[in-house]
Short mmCIF file of C-alpha atoms in Angstrom, two decimals:
data_model
loop_
_atom_site.label_atom_id
_atom_site.label_comp_id
_atom_site.label_asym_id
_atom_site.label_seq_id
_atom_site.Cartn_x
_atom_site.Cartn_y
_atom_site.Cartn_z
CA GLN A 29 -0.09 0.12 -0.03
CA ARG A 30 0.90 3.79 -0.35
CA PRO A 31 2.46 5.41 2.38
CA THR A 32 -0.28 7.67 4.07
CA ALA A 33 2.15 10.38 5.12
CA GLY A 34 4.02 12.84 2.64
CA GLY A 35 3.82 13.63 -0.71
CA ALA A 36 4.85 11.41 -3.80
CA LYS A 37 8.52 12.53 -4.98
CA THR A 38 8.46 9.85 -7.53
CA ALA A 39 6.14 7.95 -9.24
CA HIS A 40 5.88 3.95 -8.76
CA PRO A 41 4.23 2.71 -11.75
CA VAL A 42 1.71 -0.43 -11.54
CA HIS A 43 -0.45 -2.17 -14.17
CA TRP A 44 -3.35 -2.40 -11.65
CA LEU A 45 -4.46 -0.09 -8.97
CA VAL A 46 -7.41 -1.49 -6.90
CA CYS A 47 -9.36 1.02 -4.45
CA PHE A 48 -11.42 -0.21 -1.35
CA ALA A 49 -13.16 2.08 0.96
CA VAL A 50 -12.24 0.19 4.28
CA LYS A 51 -9.57 -2.54 4.98
CA GLU A 52 -12.48 -5.12 5.65
CA GLU A 53 -13.59 -4.93 1.87
CA ALA A 54 -9.86 -5.74 0.72
CA GLU A 55 -9.23 -8.73 2.83
CA GLY A 56 -10.08 -11.32 0.45
CA PHE A 57 -8.33 -9.97 -2.42
CA SER A 58 -5.13 -9.21 -0.26
CA ALA A 59 -5.23 -12.93 0.69
CA MET A 60 -5.85 -14.30 -3.19
CA ALA A 61 -3.87 -11.69 -5.32
CA ASP A 62 -0.80 -13.20 -7.04
CA PRO A 63 2.14 -11.32 -5.75
CA ARG A 64 3.73 -11.65 -9.29
CA VAL A 65 1.25 -9.25 -10.62
CA SER A 66 1.86 -5.71 -10.77
CA CYS A 67 -0.82 -4.19 -8.33
CA ALA A 68 -1.31 -1.65 -5.49
CA ILE A 69 -4.12 -1.50 -3.04
CA GLU A 70 -5.56 1.67 -2.06
CA ILE A 71 -7.86 2.26 0.91
CA THR A 72 -9.34 5.54 0.30
CA GLY A 73 -11.74 5.91 3.19
CA MET A 74 -15.52 5.99 3.00
CA GLY A 75 -17.65 8.71 1.10
CA PHE A 76 -17.06 11.36 -1.34
CA ARG A 77 -14.63 13.42 0.23
CA ASN A 78 -12.20 10.69 1.20
CA ALA A 79 -12.78 8.57 -2.20
CA SER A 80 -11.59 12.01 -3.93
CA ARG A 81 -8.65 12.60 -1.76
CA GLY A 82 -7.60 9.01 -1.90
CA ILE A 83 -7.75 8.40 -5.69
CA GLN A 84 -5.91 11.83 -6.46
CA ALA A 85 -2.99 10.94 -4.09
CA ALA A 86 -3.09 7.38 -5.44
CA LEU A 87 -3.00 8.30 -9.07
CA GLU A 88 -0.01 10.57 -8.38
CA TYR A 89 1.99 8.03 -6.33
CA TRP A 90 1.30 4.85 -8.41
CA ARG A 91 0.62 5.93 -11.81
CA PRO A 92 -1.33 2.87 -12.65
CA GLN A 93 -2.33 1.60 -16.14
CA SER A 94 -5.74 0.70 -15.11
CA VAL A 95 -7.82 1.17 -12.23
CA ILE A 96 -10.48 -1.03 -10.47
CA THR A 97 -12.83 0.52 -7.82
CA ALA A 98 -13.95 -2.30 -5.61
CA GLY A 99 -15.73 -3.30 -2.12
CA PHE A 100 -19.20 -3.77 -0.64
CA ALA A 101 -22.52 -2.53 -2.34
CA GLY A 102 -26.16 -2.70 -0.86
CA GLY A 103 -28.55 -4.67 -3.09
CA LEU A 104 -31.22 -2.64 -4.63
CA ASN A 105 -32.31 -5.10 -7.17
CA PRO A 106 -34.17 -7.99 -5.57
CA ALA A 107 -32.80 -10.39 -8.10
CA LEU A 108 -29.18 -10.04 -6.80
CA PRO A 109 -28.64 -12.27 -3.72
CA ARG A 110 -25.99 -11.65 -1.16
CA GLY A 111 -22.53 -12.49 -2.31
CA THR A 112 -23.00 -11.60 -6.08
CA VAL A 113 -20.35 -9.92 -7.45
CA VAL A 114 -21.41 -6.98 -10.08
CA TYR A 115 -19.47 -4.89 -12.37
CA ASP A 116 -19.59 -2.05 -14.78
CA PRO A 117 -16.19 -1.49 -16.33
CA ASP A 118 -14.90 0.93 -19.16
CA ASP A 119 -14.90 -0.75 -22.45
CA GLU A 120 -11.05 0.05 -22.56
CA LEU A 121 -10.34 -2.40 -19.92
CA ARG A 122 -11.41 -5.33 -21.84
CA ILE A 123 -12.46 -7.37 -18.80
CA ALA A 124 -16.06 -7.85 -19.16
CA ALA A 125 -15.76 -11.26 -20.81
CA LYS A 126 -13.61 -12.55 -17.92
CA LEU A 127 -16.10 -11.19 -15.44
CA GLN A 128 -18.94 -13.05 -17.36
CA GLU A 129 -16.77 -16.24 -17.06
CA LEU A 130 -16.38 -15.94 -13.44
CA ALA A 131 -20.16 -15.57 -12.97
CA ALA A 132 -20.03 -11.99 -11.94
CA ARG A 133 -23.04 -9.86 -13.18
CA PRO A 134 -23.40 -6.73 -15.14
CA ALA A 135 -25.18 -3.90 -13.11
CA SER A 136 -25.92 -0.34 -12.75
CA PHE A 137 -24.53 1.37 -9.64
CA HIS A 138 -25.80 4.37 -7.72
CA CYS A 139 -23.32 6.44 -5.73
CA ALA A 140 -25.01 7.80 -2.55
CA PRO A 141 -23.89 10.27 0.29
CA ARG A 142 -25.15 7.87 2.84
CA ILE A 143 -25.51 4.08 3.61
CA ALA A 144 -28.90 2.57 2.81
CA VAL A 145 -29.95 0.95 6.05
CA THR A 146 -33.24 -0.70 5.67
CA ALA A 147 -34.86 -2.37 3.26
CA ALA A 148 -37.54 0.44 2.74
CA GLU A 149 -34.56 2.96 2.07
CA LYS A 150 -33.36 0.39 -0.61
CA SER A 151 -36.59 0.02 -2.37
CA ASP A 152 -36.91 3.86 -2.56
CA LEU A 153 -33.40 4.05 -4.05
CA ARG A 154 -34.35 1.52 -6.47
CA ARG A 155 -37.55 3.16 -7.48
CA GLN A 156 -35.73 6.72 -8.00
CA THR A 157 -32.77 5.67 -9.53
CA GLY A 158 -33.35 2.36 -11.28
CA ALA A 159 -30.09 1.00 -10.10
CA ASP A 160 -29.08 -2.57 -9.04
CA VAL A 161 -26.88 -1.84 -6.29
CA VAL A 162 -25.82 1.27 -4.13
CA GLU A 163 -22.65 2.12 -2.75
CA MET A 164 -20.67 5.56 -1.69
CA GLU A 165 -17.26 5.89 -3.74
CA SER A 166 -16.82 4.40 -7.21
CA ALA A 167 -18.55 7.36 -9.17
CA ILE A 168 -15.96 9.80 -7.41
CA ILE A 169 -13.15 7.35 -8.34
CA CYS A 170 -14.16 6.75 -12.10
CA ALA A 171 -14.77 10.41 -12.64
CA ALA A 172 -11.16 11.17 -11.22
CA CYS A 173 -9.80 8.42 -13.58
CA ARG A 174 -11.31 9.47 -16.56
CA GLN A 175 -10.05 12.96 -16.27
CA ALA A 176 -6.68 11.82 -15.82
CA GLY A 177 -7.20 9.49 -18.87
CA VAL A 178 -6.83 6.24 -16.94
CA PRO A 179 -9.16 3.45 -17.77
CA CYS A 180 -11.41 2.72 -14.62
CA GLY A 181 -14.04 -0.29 -13.81
CA THR A 182 -16.35 -0.69 -10.82
CA ILE A 183 -16.31 -4.57 -9.31
CA ARG A 184 -18.19 -4.91 -6.25
CA VAL A 185 -19.86 -7.65 -4.07
CA VAL A 186 -23.51 -7.46 -2.56
CA SER A 187 -22.89 -7.56 1.04
CA ASP A 188 -26.63 -6.95 1.79
CA ALA A 189 -29.30 -7.87 -0.42
CA ALA A 190 -32.28 -5.65 -1.19
CA HIS A 191 -34.29 -7.24 1.65
CA ASP A 192 -31.83 -7.22 4.22
CA GLU A 193 -31.76 -4.85 7.28
CA LEU A 194 -28.35 -3.78 8.53
CA PRO A 195 -27.80 -4.53 12.26
CA LEU A 196 -27.32 -0.79 12.97
CA ASP A 197 -27.70 2.60 11.46
CA PHE A 198 -23.96 3.07 10.79
CA ASN A 199 -24.55 6.72 9.50
CA ALA A 200 -25.21 7.77 13.10
CA LEU A 201 -21.88 6.28 14.16
CA MET A 202 -19.93 8.43 11.73
CA THR A 203 -17.51 11.17 12.25
CA PRO A 204 -17.89 14.27 10.32
CA ALA A 205 -14.78 12.94 8.60
CA ASP A 206 -16.91 9.69 7.42
CA ARG A 207 -15.07 7.36 9.74
CA ILE A 208 -16.76 5.15 12.31
CA ASP A 209 -16.74 6.80 15.69
CA TRP A 210 -15.91 3.60 17.77
CA TRP A 211 -16.73 5.34 20.97
CA LYS A 212 -20.40 5.69 19.78
CA PHE A 213 -20.24 2.30 18.24
CA ALA A 214 -19.11 0.65 21.73
CA ARG A 215 -22.05 2.87 23.40
CA THR A 216 -24.75 2.02 20.86
CA LEU A 217 -23.88 -1.85 21.68
CA VAL A 218 -24.10 -1.34 25.46
CA LEU A 219 -27.42 0.48 24.98
CA LYS A 220 -28.66 -1.98 22.38
CA PRO A 221 -27.16 -5.56 23.33
CA ALA A 222 -29.83 -7.17 21.22
CA ALA A 223 -27.95 -5.97 18.26
CA ILE A 224 -24.83 -7.84 18.82
CA PRO A 225 -25.89 -11.14 17.42
CA ARG A 226 -27.16 -9.41 14.26
CA LEU A 227 -24.03 -7.49 14.11
CA MET A 228 -21.84 -10.78 14.40
CA GLU A 229 -24.21 -12.37 11.69
CA PHE A 230 -23.65 -9.41 9.17
CA GLN A 231 -19.97 -9.67 9.77
CA ARG A 232 -19.99 -13.15 8.79
CA HIS A 233 -21.65 -12.41 5.70
CA THR A 234 -19.47 -9.40 4.79
CA ARG A 235 -16.38 -11.85 5.50
CA ALA A 236 -18.00 -14.28 3.00
CA ALA A 237 -18.62 -11.53 0.51
CA ALA A 238 -15.14 -10.15 0.40
CA ARG A 239 -13.91 -13.82 -0.13
CA ASN A 240 -16.09 -14.12 -3.19
CA LEU A 241 -14.78 -10.43 -4.53
CA GLY A 242 -11.47 -11.25 -3.72
CA GLY A 243 -11.41 -14.48 -5.93
CA VAL A 244 -12.98 -12.40 -8.88
CA LEU A 245 -10.63 -9.71 -8.48
CA ALA A 246 -7.46 -11.85 -8.43
CA GLU A 247 -8.46 -13.42 -11.54
CA VAL A 248 -9.25 -10.18 -13.42
CA ILE A 249 -5.89 -8.51 -12.57
CA LYS A 250 -3.90 -11.61 -14.12
CA GLN A 251 -4.93 -9.85 -17.31
CA ARG A 252 -2.32 -7.13 -18.42
CA PRO A 253 -3.73 -3.84 -19.18
CA LEU A 254 -3.69 -3.11 -23.11
CA ARG A 255 -2.26 0.27 -23.21
CA ALA A 256 -0.18 3.02 -21.02
CA PRO A 257 -2.81 5.84 -19.66
CA ARG A 258 -2.98 9.26 -21.12
CA TYR A 259 -2.84 10.92 -17.50
CA GLY A 260 -4.58 14.26 -18.86
CA ALA A 261 -3.05 14.11 -22.21
CA PRO A 262 -5.38 15.22 -25.12
#
């Protein structure tokens, strides 16, 4: 991973840069990725602001040939069960055929400013946007890559299906910097101990989802990018 402190003095070119919001999303991929493949992992942080800062710094430091924005997504389309890997890549990446071979499914993504917690929220988003899944970073990362002239695609996994209710309202536990406030988290569990079994079950589901995603990503990055990026050149 890229050092978090200090600016990049020199570029560290890689074939692939894979961006996740949080380390839990990356665990499956980190365990399965072939170390011989030229690939870097960036943990951007959650939400629009963190994703924007993270991708700009990562593009400068790594100078990747191609970028994948990855992680968890909430299901909006009831036809997508938990654990399904979904994707929407730029045509330039030429990875759609490989993704189909790996049983991943094409999907439309909605990039939202908050976590969709309840089935009712997801149903409303589905009706308003027509999207298949919801997440919080991919549109920001893809836009930055397109501006830099770098092919980018989204590959995510459904961590909670359209009918699933999250065990906690994670929006209420966030700091102004869009990070989990662990003091609020602990206090919430003390006040709502009945949420603990549901939270543990949710963690089991997300770990399984991360493994599904990691297996697909590990196969995708074995394909070498077709061209060098433009990095802002006309």
